[in-house]
Coordinates of C-alpha atoms in Angstrom, one line a residue:
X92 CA -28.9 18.8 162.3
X93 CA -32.1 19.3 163.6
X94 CA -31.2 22.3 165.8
X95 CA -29.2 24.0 163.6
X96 CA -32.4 23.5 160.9
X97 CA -34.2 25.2 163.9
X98 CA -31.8 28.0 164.0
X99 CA -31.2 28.7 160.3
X100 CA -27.8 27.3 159.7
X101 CA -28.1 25.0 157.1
X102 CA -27.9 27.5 154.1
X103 CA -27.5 27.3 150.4
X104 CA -24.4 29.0 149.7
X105 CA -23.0 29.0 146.4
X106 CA -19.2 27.5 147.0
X107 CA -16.0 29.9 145.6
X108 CA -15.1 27.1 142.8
X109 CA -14.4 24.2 145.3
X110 CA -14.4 25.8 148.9
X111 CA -16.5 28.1 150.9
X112 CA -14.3 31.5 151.9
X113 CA -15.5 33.0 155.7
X114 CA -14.2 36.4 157.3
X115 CA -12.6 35.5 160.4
X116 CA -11.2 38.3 162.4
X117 CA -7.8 36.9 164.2
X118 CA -7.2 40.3 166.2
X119 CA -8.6 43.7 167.8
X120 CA -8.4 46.8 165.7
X121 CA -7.4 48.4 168.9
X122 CA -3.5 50.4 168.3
X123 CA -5.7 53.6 167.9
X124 CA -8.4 53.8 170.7
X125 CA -7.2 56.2 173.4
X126 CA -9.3 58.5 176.2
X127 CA -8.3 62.2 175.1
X128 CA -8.5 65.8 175.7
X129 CA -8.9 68.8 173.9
X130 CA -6.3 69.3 171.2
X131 CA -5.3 65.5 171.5
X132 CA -4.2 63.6 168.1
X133 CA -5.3 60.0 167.6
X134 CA -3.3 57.5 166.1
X135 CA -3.2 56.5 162.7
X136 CA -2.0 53.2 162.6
X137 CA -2.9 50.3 160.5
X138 CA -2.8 46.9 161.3
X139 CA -4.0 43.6 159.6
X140 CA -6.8 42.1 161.5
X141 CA -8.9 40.1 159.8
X142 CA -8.1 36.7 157.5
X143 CA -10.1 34.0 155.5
X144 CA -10.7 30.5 156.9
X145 CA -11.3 28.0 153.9
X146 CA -13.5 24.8 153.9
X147 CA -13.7 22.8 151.1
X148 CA -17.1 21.4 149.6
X149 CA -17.3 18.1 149.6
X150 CA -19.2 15.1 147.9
X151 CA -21.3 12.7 149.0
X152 CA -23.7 10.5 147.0
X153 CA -24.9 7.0 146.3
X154 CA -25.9 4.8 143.7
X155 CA -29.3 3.0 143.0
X156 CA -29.6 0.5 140.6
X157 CA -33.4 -0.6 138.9
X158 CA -33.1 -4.4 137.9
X159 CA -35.0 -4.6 134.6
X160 CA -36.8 -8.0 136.4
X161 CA -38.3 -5.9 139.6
X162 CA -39.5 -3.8 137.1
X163 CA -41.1 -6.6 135.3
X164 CA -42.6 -8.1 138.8
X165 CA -43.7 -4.5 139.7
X166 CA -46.2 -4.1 136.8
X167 CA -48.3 -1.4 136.5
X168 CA -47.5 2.2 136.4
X169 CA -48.9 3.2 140.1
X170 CA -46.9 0.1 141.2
X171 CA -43.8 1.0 139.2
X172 CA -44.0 4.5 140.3
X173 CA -43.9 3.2 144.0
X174 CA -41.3 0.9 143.9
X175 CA -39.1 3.2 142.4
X176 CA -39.8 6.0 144.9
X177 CA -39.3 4.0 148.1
X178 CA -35.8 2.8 146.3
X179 CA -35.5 6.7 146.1
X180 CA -36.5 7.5 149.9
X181 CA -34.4 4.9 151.3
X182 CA -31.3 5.8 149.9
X183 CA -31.7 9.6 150.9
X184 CA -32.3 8.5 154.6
X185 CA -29.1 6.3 154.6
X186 CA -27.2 9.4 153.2
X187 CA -28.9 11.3 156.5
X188 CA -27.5 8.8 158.5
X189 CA -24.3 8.6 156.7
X190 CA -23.8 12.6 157.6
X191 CA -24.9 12.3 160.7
X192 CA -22.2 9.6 161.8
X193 CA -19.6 11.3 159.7
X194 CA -20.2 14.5 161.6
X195 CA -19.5 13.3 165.1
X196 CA -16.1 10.7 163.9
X197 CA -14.1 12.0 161.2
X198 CA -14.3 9.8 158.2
X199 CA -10.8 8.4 157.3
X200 CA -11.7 9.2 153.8
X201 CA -9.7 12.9 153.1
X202 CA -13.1 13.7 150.9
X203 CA -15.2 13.7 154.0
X204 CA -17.1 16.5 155.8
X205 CA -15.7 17.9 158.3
X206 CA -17.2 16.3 161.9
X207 CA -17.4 17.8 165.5
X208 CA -13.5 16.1 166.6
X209 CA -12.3 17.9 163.8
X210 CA -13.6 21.3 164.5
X211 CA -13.2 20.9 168.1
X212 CA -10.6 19.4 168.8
X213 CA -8.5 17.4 171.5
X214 CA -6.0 19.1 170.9
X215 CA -6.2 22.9 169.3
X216 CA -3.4 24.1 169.9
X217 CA -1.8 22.4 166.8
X218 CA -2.8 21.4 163.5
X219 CA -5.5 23.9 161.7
X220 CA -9.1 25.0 161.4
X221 CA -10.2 26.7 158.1
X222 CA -6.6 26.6 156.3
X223 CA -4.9 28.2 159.1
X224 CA -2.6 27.1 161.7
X225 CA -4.1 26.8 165.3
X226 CA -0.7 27.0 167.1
X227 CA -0.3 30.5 168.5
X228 CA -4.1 31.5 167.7
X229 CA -6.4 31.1 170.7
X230 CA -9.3 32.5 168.0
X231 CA -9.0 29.5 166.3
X232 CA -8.9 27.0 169.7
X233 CA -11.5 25.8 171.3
X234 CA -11.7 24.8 175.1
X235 CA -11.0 21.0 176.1
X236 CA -10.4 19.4 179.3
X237 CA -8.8 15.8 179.2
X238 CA -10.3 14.2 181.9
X239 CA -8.7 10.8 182.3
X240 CA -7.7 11.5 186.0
X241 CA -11.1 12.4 187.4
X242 CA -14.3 10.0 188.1
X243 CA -18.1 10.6 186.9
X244 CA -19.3 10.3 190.4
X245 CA -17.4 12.9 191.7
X246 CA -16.1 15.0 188.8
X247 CA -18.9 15.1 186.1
X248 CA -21.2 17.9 187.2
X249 CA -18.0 20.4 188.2
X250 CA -15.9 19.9 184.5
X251 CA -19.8 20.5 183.2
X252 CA -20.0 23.7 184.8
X253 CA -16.3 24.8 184.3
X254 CA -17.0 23.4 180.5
X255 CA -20.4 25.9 180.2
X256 CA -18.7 29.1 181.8
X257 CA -15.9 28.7 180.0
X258 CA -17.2 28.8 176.2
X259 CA -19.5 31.9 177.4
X260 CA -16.9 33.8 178.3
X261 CA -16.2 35.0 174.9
X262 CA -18.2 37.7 173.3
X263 CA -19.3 38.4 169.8
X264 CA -20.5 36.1 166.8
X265 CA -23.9 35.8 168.5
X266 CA -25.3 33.9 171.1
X267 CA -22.6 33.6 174.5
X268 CA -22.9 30.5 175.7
X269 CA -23.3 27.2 174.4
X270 CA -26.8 25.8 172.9
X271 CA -26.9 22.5 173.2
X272 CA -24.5 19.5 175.0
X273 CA -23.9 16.0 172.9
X274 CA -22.3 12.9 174.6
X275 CA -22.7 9.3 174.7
X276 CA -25.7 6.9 176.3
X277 CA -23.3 6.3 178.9
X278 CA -21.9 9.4 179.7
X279 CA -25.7 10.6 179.8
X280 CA -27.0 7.9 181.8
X281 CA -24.5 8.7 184.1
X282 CA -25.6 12.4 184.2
X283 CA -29.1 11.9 184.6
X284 CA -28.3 9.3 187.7
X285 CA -26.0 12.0 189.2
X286 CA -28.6 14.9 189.1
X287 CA -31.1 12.6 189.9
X288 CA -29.7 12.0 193.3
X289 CA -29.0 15.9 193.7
X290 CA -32.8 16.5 193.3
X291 CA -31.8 18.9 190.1
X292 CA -32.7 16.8 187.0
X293 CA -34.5 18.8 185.1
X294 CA -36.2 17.8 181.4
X295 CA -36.8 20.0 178.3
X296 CA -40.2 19.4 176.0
X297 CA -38.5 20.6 172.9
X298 CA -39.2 19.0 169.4
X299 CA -35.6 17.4 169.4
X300 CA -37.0 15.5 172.6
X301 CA -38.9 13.1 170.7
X302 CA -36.4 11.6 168.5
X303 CA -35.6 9.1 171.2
X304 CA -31.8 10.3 172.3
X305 CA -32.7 12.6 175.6
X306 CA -34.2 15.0 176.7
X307 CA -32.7 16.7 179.8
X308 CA -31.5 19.7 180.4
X309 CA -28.0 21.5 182.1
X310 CA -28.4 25.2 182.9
X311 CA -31.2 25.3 180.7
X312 CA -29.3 23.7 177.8
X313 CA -30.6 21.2 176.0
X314 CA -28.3 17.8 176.4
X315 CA -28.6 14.8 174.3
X316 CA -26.8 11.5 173.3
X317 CA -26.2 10.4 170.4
X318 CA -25.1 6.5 169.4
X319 CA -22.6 7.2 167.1
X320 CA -20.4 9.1 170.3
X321 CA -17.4 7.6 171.3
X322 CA -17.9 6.5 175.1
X323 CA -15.5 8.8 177.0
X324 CA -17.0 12.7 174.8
X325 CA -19.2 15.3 175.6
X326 CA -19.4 18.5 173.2
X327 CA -20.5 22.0 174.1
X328 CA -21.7 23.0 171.0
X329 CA -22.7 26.7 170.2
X330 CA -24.8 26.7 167.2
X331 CA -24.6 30.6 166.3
X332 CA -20.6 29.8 165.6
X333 CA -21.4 27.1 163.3
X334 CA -23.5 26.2 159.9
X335 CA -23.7 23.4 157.0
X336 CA -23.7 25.2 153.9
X337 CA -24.8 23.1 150.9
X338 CA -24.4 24.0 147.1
X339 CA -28.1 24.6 145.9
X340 CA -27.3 22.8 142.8
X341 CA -26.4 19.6 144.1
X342 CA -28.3 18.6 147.6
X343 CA -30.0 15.4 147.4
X344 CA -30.5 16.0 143.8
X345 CA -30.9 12.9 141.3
X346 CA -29.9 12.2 138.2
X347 CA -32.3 10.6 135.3
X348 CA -32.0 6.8 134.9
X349 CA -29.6 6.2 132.4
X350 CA -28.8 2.4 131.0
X351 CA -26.5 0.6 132.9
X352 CA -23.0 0.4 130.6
X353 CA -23.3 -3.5 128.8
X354 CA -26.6 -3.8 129.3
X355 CA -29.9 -2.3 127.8
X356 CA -32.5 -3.8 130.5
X357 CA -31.1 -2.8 133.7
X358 CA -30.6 0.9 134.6
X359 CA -29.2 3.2 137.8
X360 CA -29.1 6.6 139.0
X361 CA -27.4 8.9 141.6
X362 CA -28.5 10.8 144.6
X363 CA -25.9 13.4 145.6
X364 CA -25.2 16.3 148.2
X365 CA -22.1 18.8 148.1
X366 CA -21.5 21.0 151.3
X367 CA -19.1 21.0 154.5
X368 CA -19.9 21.9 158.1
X369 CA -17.7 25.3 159.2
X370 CA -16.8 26.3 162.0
X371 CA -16.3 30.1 162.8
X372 CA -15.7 31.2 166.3
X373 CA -14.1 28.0 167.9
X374 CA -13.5 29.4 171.9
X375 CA -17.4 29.6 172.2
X376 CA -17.2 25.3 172.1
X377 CA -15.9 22.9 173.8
X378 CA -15.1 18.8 174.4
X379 CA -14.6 17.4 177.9
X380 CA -12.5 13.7 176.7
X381 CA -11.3 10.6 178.4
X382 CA -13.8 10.1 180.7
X383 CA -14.4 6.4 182.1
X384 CA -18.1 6.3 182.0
X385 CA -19.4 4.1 185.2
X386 CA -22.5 2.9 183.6
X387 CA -22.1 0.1 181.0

């Protein structure tokens, strides 16, 4: 979240009815480019190129409830007002953290956002992205690499590199190559202790360094870990392909207090978000899976 906040892709976007619509272009418009001479005809051929992928908003919120009794012990109106704002503050940053796990592991809820093992997936070559079906599409795949048969100590820096090049091999849709690398504690730990002994650990001093989860670097890239990662992934991520978009009339918006139904003393209201993370050019990320992570 907080890099793509640093790069401008969590947008207000105002959702077609239930879904957000993006262009994607799924081939070349290349049957008429030709070299020529004088006199020569081009081509006049037409050719669909370009399709829709489709995400669909969805809904996150949460309740808070005002016991009529913590009112009463909480007299006064500065008091009041404070009690009822922390109540307000908490629950926002346990939605944060709610999307923040629920963007790494896909929720088994079908109403969830859309997380990172969805987008970029295991497997792409089946199943779909945006509405349409991956199988056949290497627009719509990104790269993997299952790497059950190799070993950290000897296999971790090499899949890193092949991982990188890879995803910058494909052009357009801003940036080339990859922004920023996710993993687990242990799949970090065993990074940093690998480059360490190669005398090539290096660190960034970005912003993102001081919310505790890393701050080193591969081929300049920022690379971080993150607690809610499963033990064996590491994500290539290249933020100019992706955004959140949220629905400007409902993020982290609340509802009045209203009376709470068979009861006049006690009273609740609602905090809630609408919006999905996209994905738009998938071959510019990546996952490198199944590792066995040597440090516990």
């Amino acid at each position: 979240f907080d890099k793509l906040i640093e790069k401008g892709r969590i947008r207000s976007k105002v959702p077609d009815g239930e879904h957000y619509e993006i262009p994607f272009e799924y081939a070349k418009n290349d049957q008429n480019v030709q070299y020529f001479d004088r006199g020569d005809e081009f081509g006049t051929e037409e050719k669909e190129f370009m399709s829709h992928l489709v995400y669909y908003t969805r809904n996150l919120g949460a309740g808070i409830m005002r016991y009529w009794d913590d009112d009463r012990k909480n007299r006064g109106k500065a008091k009041l007002q404070d009690y009822a704002e922390r109540k307000v503050e908490n629950t926002k940053k346990t939605l944060i953290d709610k999307f923040n796990t629920d963007l790494i592991i896909q929720n088994g809820d079908p109403r969830s956002i859309n997380a990172l093992e969805t987008l970029i997936a295991e497997d792409p070559t089946s199943g779909t992205l945006g509405g349409l079906s991956r199988s056949g599409s290497t627009n719509l795949q990104n790269q993997y690499r299952d790497c059950s048969a190799f070993t950290t100590t000897t296999s971790l820096v090499d899949e890193m590199e092949r991982m990188f090049n890879l995803c910058g091999e494909y052009k357009g849709g801003g940036r080339s190559n990859v922004d920023i690398i996710i993993t687990s504690r242990k799949l970090y730990q065993d990074y940093k202790r690998i480059a360490r002994a190669m005398g090539t650990l290096e660190f960034n001093t970005t912003p993102r360094a001081d919310l505790g989860v890393g701050n080193v670097t591969f081929n300049g890239v920022e690379m971080f870990y993150d607690p809610a990662m499963p033990d064996d992934k590491m994500y290539f991520l290249n933020t100019d392909t992706m955004e959140f978009y949220y629905d400007p009339m409902a993020w982290f918006e609340m509802t009045p207090w209203k009376n709470v139904k068979g009861t006049k003393l006690d009273r609740t209201a609602q905090v809630v978000c609408v919006g999905n993370l996209i994905l738009e050019h998938a071959p510019k990320n990546g996952v490198l899976f199944d590792w066995t992570p040597v440090t516990s």
